[in-house]
Every structure is written in structure tokens, then in C-alpha cells.
Short mmCIF file of C-alpha atoms in Angstrom, two decimals:
data_model
loop_
_atom_site.label_atom_id
_atom_site.label_comp_id
_atom_site.label_asym_id
_atom_site.label_seq_id
_atom_site.Cartn_x
_atom_site.Cartn_y
_atom_site.Cartn_z
CA THR A 1474 -1.92 -7.18 17.75
CA ASN A 1475 1.03 -6.95 15.37
CA PRO A 1476 1.70 -3.27 14.49
CA SER A 1477 2.08 -4.17 10.79
CA THR A 1478 -1.30 -5.76 10.72
CA ILE A 1479 -2.87 -2.72 12.34
CA ASN A 1480 -1.24 -0.37 9.89
CA THR A 1481 -2.33 -2.51 6.86
CA MET A 1482 -5.87 -2.53 8.10
CA MET A 1483 -5.97 1.13 8.73
CA PHE A 1484 -4.66 1.63 5.36
CA SER A 1485 -7.15 -0.64 3.66
CA ARG A 1486 -9.87 0.91 5.67
CA ASN A 1487 -9.22 4.43 4.68
CA THR A 1488 -8.93 3.46 0.93
CA LEU A 1489 -12.25 1.66 1.47
CA LEU A 1490 -13.83 4.66 2.71
CA ALA A 1491 -12.65 6.74 -0.24
CA ALA A 1492 -13.90 4.15 -2.65
CA ALA A 1493 -17.15 3.94 -0.88
CA ALA A 1494 -17.66 7.61 -1.30
CA ALA A 1495 -17.30 7.44 -5.04
CA PHE A 1496 -19.58 4.30 -4.92
CA TYR A 1497 -22.53 5.99 -3.28
CA GLY A 1498 -21.97 9.10 -5.52
CA ALA A 1499 -21.74 7.20 -8.81
CA SER A 1500 -24.32 7.12 -11.53
CA SER A 1501 -22.83 4.02 -13.07
CA VAL A 1502 -21.76 0.70 -11.49
CA SER A 1503 -18.31 -0.69 -11.97
CA ALA A 1504 -16.63 -3.07 -9.38
CA PHE A 1505 -13.26 -1.82 -9.84
CA ALA A 1506 -13.46 1.70 -11.06
CA PRO A 1507 -15.50 4.14 -8.71
CA SER A 1508 -16.42 7.13 -10.86
CA THR A 1509 -14.22 9.94 -9.57
CA ALA A 1510 -12.22 11.04 -12.58
CA VAL A 1511 -8.45 11.08 -12.51
CA GLY A 1512 -7.74 10.35 -16.10
CA ASN A 1513 -9.48 8.70 -19.00
CA THR A 1514 -11.86 5.93 -19.17
CA VAL A 1515 -11.79 3.32 -21.93
CA SER A 1516 -15.09 1.55 -20.94
CA ARG A 1517 -17.37 1.34 -17.83
CA SER A 1518 -19.43 -1.73 -17.95
CA SER A 1519 -22.04 -2.69 -15.32
CA PRO A 1520 -22.04 -6.26 -13.84
CA ALA A 1521 -23.53 -8.90 -16.08
CA ILE A 1522 -26.08 -9.90 -13.41
CA TYR A 1523 -27.17 -6.20 -12.90
CA THR A 1524 -28.62 -3.82 -15.31
CA GLN A 1525 -28.04 -0.13 -14.60
CA GLN A 1526 -28.48 3.00 -16.61
CA THR A 1527 -25.15 4.72 -17.20
CA ALA A 1528 -24.96 8.56 -17.18
CA SER A 1529 -21.88 10.69 -17.54
CA ARG A 1530 -20.58 13.31 -14.97
CA GLN A 1531 -17.68 15.62 -14.72
CA TYR A 1532 -15.37 15.58 -11.76
CA SER A 1533 -12.15 17.45 -10.90
CA SER A 1534 -8.87 15.78 -11.15
CA THR A 1535 -7.67 13.82 -8.10
CA LYS A 1536 -3.80 13.78 -7.53
CA LEU A 1537 -1.92 12.03 -5.04
CA ASN A 1538 1.91 12.57 -4.38
CA MET A 1539 3.92 10.86 -1.99
CA SER A 1540 7.31 10.42 -3.86
CA SER A 1541 9.01 13.40 -2.05
CA SER A 1542 8.53 11.96 1.50
CA VAL A 1543 8.34 8.08 1.01
CA ASP A 1544 10.72 5.64 -0.48
CA LEU A 1545 9.12 2.58 -1.65
CA LYS A 1546 11.80 1.23 -3.93
CA GLY A 1547 11.88 -2.63 -3.52
CA LYS A 1548 8.41 -2.87 -2.43
CA VAL A 1549 5.55 -4.70 -3.91
CA ALA A 1550 2.02 -3.17 -3.96
CA PHE A 1551 -1.14 -5.11 -4.86
CA ILE A 1552 -4.14 -2.77 -5.83
CA ALA A 1553 -7.47 -4.28 -5.77
CA GLY A 1554 -9.73 -2.35 -8.10
CA VAL A 1555 -8.14 -0.84 -11.19
CA ALA A 1556 -9.91 -0.94 -14.51
CA ASP A 1557 -9.12 2.27 -16.16
CA SER A 1558 -7.46 5.42 -15.22
CA SER A 1559 -10.46 7.33 -13.85
CA GLY A 1560 -10.67 5.68 -10.29
CA TYR A 1561 -8.96 6.02 -6.91
CA GLY A 1562 -7.22 2.66 -7.68
CA TRP A 1563 -5.35 4.37 -10.59
CA ALA A 1564 -4.49 7.42 -8.70
CA ILE A 1565 -3.16 5.49 -5.62
CA SER A 1566 -1.17 3.08 -8.05
CA LYS A 1567 0.48 6.28 -9.51
CA ALA A 1568 1.49 7.57 -6.17
CA LEU A 1569 2.91 4.27 -5.03
CA ALA A 1570 4.76 4.01 -8.35
CA ASP A 1571 5.92 7.41 -7.95
CA ALA A 1572 7.47 6.50 -4.71
CA GLY A 1573 9.11 3.56 -6.40
CA ALA A 1574 6.92 0.79 -5.61
CA THR A 1575 6.40 -2.25 -7.96
CA ILE A 1576 2.62 -2.15 -9.12
CA ILE A 1577 0.40 -5.23 -9.42
CA VAL A 1578 -3.37 -4.86 -9.74
CA GLY A 1579 -6.64 -6.86 -9.63
CA THR A 1580 -9.09 -6.08 -12.16
CA TRP A 1581 -12.90 -7.18 -12.55
CA PRO A 1582 -13.05 -10.07 -15.02
CA PRO A 1583 -15.78 -8.43 -17.26
CA VAL A 1584 -13.65 -5.62 -18.06
CA LEU A 1585 -10.21 -7.31 -17.91
CA LYS A 1586 -9.74 -7.63 -21.60
CA ILE A 1587 -10.82 -4.00 -22.39
CA PHE A 1588 -8.30 -2.73 -19.60
CA GLN A 1589 -5.55 -4.98 -20.80
CA MET A 1590 -6.15 -3.77 -24.50
CA GLY A 1591 -6.03 -0.07 -23.29
CA LEU A 1592 -2.80 -0.80 -21.59
CA LYS A 1593 -1.27 -2.27 -24.69
CA LYS A 1594 -2.54 0.29 -27.03
CA GLY A 1595 -1.30 3.17 -24.82
CA SER A 1596 -4.67 4.57 -23.98
CA PHE A 1597 -3.69 5.51 -20.64
CA ASP A 1598 -0.23 6.87 -21.37
CA ASP A 1599 -1.19 10.37 -20.78
CA ASP A 1600 -2.37 9.66 -17.20
CA SER A 1601 0.72 7.31 -16.53
CA THR A 1602 3.28 10.10 -16.28
CA LEU A 1603 5.12 10.17 -12.88
CA SER A 1604 6.87 13.10 -11.38
CA ASP A 1605 10.29 12.24 -12.90
CA GLY A 1606 8.62 12.10 -16.62
CA SER A 1607 8.75 8.48 -16.67
CA LYS A 1608 5.69 6.22 -17.13
CA MET A 1609 4.02 4.15 -14.52
CA VAL A 1610 4.34 0.38 -15.22
CA ILE A 1611 1.71 -2.06 -14.12
CA GLU A 1612 3.91 -5.17 -13.92
CA LYS A 1613 0.90 -7.61 -13.95
CA VAL A 1614 -2.74 -7.52 -14.08
CA TYR A 1615 -4.86 -10.31 -12.21
CA PRO A 1616 -8.50 -11.08 -12.94
CA LEU A 1617 -10.14 -10.40 -9.53
CA ASP A 1618 -13.84 -10.66 -8.40
CA ALA A 1619 -13.90 -9.70 -4.88
CA VAL A 1620 -17.45 -10.87 -4.24
CA PHE A 1621 -16.04 -14.44 -4.27
CA ASP A 1622 -13.75 -15.60 -1.45
CA SER A 1623 -12.90 -19.07 -2.79
CA PRO A 1624 -13.79 -21.21 -5.99
CA ASP A 1625 -16.73 -22.89 -4.15
CA ASP A 1626 -18.49 -19.41 -3.84
CA VAL A 1627 -18.76 -18.98 -7.62
CA PRO A 1628 -22.23 -19.86 -8.89
CA ASP A 1629 -22.75 -21.49 -12.27
CA GLU A 1630 -24.53 -18.30 -13.35
CA ILE A 1631 -21.02 -16.60 -13.21
CA LYS A 1632 -19.01 -19.83 -14.34
CA ASN A 1633 -21.41 -19.88 -17.62
CA ASN A 1634 -21.34 -16.25 -18.22
CA LYS A 1635 -19.71 -15.15 -21.53
CA ARG A 1636 -18.07 -12.23 -19.71
CA TYR A 1637 -16.19 -14.71 -17.70
CA ALA A 1638 -15.37 -16.90 -20.53
CA GLY A 1639 -11.83 -18.26 -20.53
CA LEU A 1640 -11.01 -17.06 -17.11
CA ASP A 1641 -10.38 -18.76 -13.83
CA GLY A 1642 -8.59 -18.10 -10.56
CA TYR A 1643 -10.42 -14.91 -10.04
CA THR A 1644 -11.59 -15.40 -6.36
CA ILE A 1645 -9.67 -13.62 -3.66
CA GLU A 1646 -8.08 -16.86 -2.37
CA GLU A 1647 -6.98 -17.85 -5.81
CA VAL A 1648 -5.53 -14.42 -6.63
CA ALA A 1649 -3.57 -14.34 -3.35
CA LYS A 1650 -2.00 -17.65 -4.24
CA ALA A 1651 -1.20 -16.48 -7.72
CA VAL A 1652 0.44 -13.48 -6.37
CA GLU A 1653 2.44 -15.40 -3.75
CA ALA A 1654 3.58 -17.88 -6.66
CA ASP A 1655 4.72 -14.83 -8.65
CA TYR A 1656 6.23 -12.55 -6.09
CA GLY A 1657 6.53 -14.40 -2.91
CA LYS A 1658 5.45 -11.82 -0.31
CA ILE A 1659 4.10 -8.28 -1.02
CA ASP A 1660 4.50 -5.17 1.12
CA ILE A 1661 1.29 -2.93 0.25
CA LEU A 1662 -2.27 -4.06 -0.04
CA VAL A 1663 -4.92 -1.50 -1.23
CA HIS A 1664 -8.68 -2.04 -1.35
CA SER A 1665 -10.14 0.47 -3.82
CA LEU A 1666 -13.37 -1.15 -5.22
CA ALA A 1667 -17.03 -0.97 -4.74
CA ASN A 1668 -20.17 -2.32 -6.38
CA GLY A 1669 -23.84 -2.68 -5.76
CA PRO A 1670 -27.04 -3.66 -7.77
CA GLU A 1671 -29.21 -0.79 -6.68
CA VAL A 1672 -26.55 2.04 -6.57
CA THR A 1673 -28.67 4.39 -8.34
CA LYS A 1674 -31.70 4.18 -5.94
CA PRO A 1675 -32.52 6.48 -3.14
CA LEU A 1676 -31.84 4.77 0.16
CA LEU A 1677 -35.47 4.30 1.20
CA GLU A 1678 -36.03 2.44 -2.17
CA THR A 1679 -33.18 0.15 -1.63
CA SER A 1680 -34.01 -3.40 -0.87
CA ARG A 1681 -32.35 -5.51 1.85
CA LYS A 1682 -31.02 -7.77 -0.81
CA GLY A 1683 -29.45 -4.87 -2.75
CA TYR A 1684 -28.00 -3.39 0.65
CA LEU A 1685 -26.50 -6.74 1.46
CA ALA A 1686 -25.00 -7.11 -1.98
CA ALA A 1687 -23.45 -3.72 -1.74
CA SER A 1688 -22.14 -4.25 1.66
CA SER A 1689 -20.53 -7.76 0.52
CA ALA A 1690 -18.90 -6.39 -2.61
CA SER A 1691 -17.86 -2.97 -1.19
CA ALA A 1692 -17.06 -3.63 2.45
CA TYR A 1693 -16.58 -7.27 3.30
CA SER A 1694 -14.31 -7.70 0.50
CA ALA A 1695 -11.78 -5.65 2.39
CA VAL A 1696 -11.95 -8.16 5.10
CA SER A 1697 -11.51 -11.03 2.94
CA LEU A 1698 -8.55 -9.41 1.20
CA LEU A 1699 -6.89 -8.98 4.61
CA GLN A 1700 -7.67 -12.69 5.62
CA LYS A 1701 -6.23 -14.09 2.13
CA PHE A 1702 -3.21 -11.51 1.60
CA GLY A 1703 -2.16 -10.93 5.16
CA PRO A 1704 -0.28 -14.20 5.38
CA ILE A 1705 1.82 -13.15 2.37
CA MET A 1706 2.64 -9.67 3.56
CA ASN A 1707 6.18 -8.83 4.79
CA GLU A 1708 5.97 -7.67 8.27
CA GLY A 1709 6.11 -3.90 8.64
CA GLY A 1710 5.49 -3.40 4.91
#
């Protein structure tokens, strides 16, 4: 097995475990913003096909810092799972940006416009400050629904949903192709997302359907990301 592939899989797996921890402890559902606060949240919306009661909770700030030991200048990092500044995805993005990487992200379609508006209005500026005083720049935001591997997987229920209106190309396969068209190859892939229709239920009240849906969105999505993005990653990162 290629060493770079092993490193990529380990990096993604570790990120998944961190995201999954937030997923199982969260009181609200958001496909791309596990509820561990590292900044501000503009909006937290539950999936259109699920109804969940949202409750607020206070968390201690999470900070990552690799700028002093890692030089990522010239590297392109795609972080799947950024919708505000309160999740692991944002913290990871900041750490990578602090080390010099170019940051591009994938955001769950129903909250895409809210996130983009927040970026434009400067709502996340306070949480964007890097160690040298500059602000993190997210070069591009791609709509990404990691539940769907390819266009054929998207049901009419989603295609006709008003929260997806005007959007296309948000399956993992399509996003990988769009990233390749824009950047050629990338160097870093981060899986930082989790979702599930029955996240607020105790384990013994979770249905098989709910469990499998959570596994698909939160775990298998990492496999699919590696399948589709692996071919466009530079060897060795």
C-alpha cells in the first residue's frame, strides 16, 4: 500500500473519530458542524428530511496549532464539514491555514447560503485570526452533501427540496471533479462531518434505519471521500 494513502486514511480516520465524538454528544443535528464550540455560530439548521429539537450548550474553546512545526505553504487542503466557526472543521481549517495551506471547504447545501453570507459580512472575523495576526482566507466553498456518492444517488425528495433549490453538483463525486477542475491536485483531505436522524435518542431507542443513516452520513462518507478524492491527491501530500 502506498505510504501516502495510509497517511491520508489515518488522518481522515482520526478526524472522523473527533467529529463522531461531537456527533454523539450533540443536542442538535448539523451535517457539517459538530457542536463543539471553537467560535461563533451564525445558524444551525437540521436536515430538511429530519426534525430535531435544538438546545443550546456551552463548550470550552478548542484550539489547534501546527504553524510552529509544519510548513504547508503551497499545499491545498480540502476540508469536508465546515458551515460555521463552531465545529472541528473550522478549527482544523485554521490550523492548516496557520501552517500556510490554501483552504477550500465543503459545506452542507441547506446552510451554504447562510455560511457564505456570514463570510461576506465578516461574521467569523473574530474567529479567523491566525497566529501572525492575519485572517484565515477560505479560497472557495463547495456545496457538499456527503450522503450522496454520485448524482444517481440523489432522490427526487432532495432534488425538489427548496433548501437545495438552485444547487447542483453537491455529491462527493461531483465535488471531487469540481475541485480537480479548479486546483488540479490537492494535498490534504479532511473528513469532519457527522449527521443522523435520531441523534437525540438514547441508544436503545435508536431504530435500525436511524443507526444505518447515521453510519452512512458519519462514517461511510469518509470512505467515499477517499475513493473520489484519492485519485486527485498528490503523492506524499
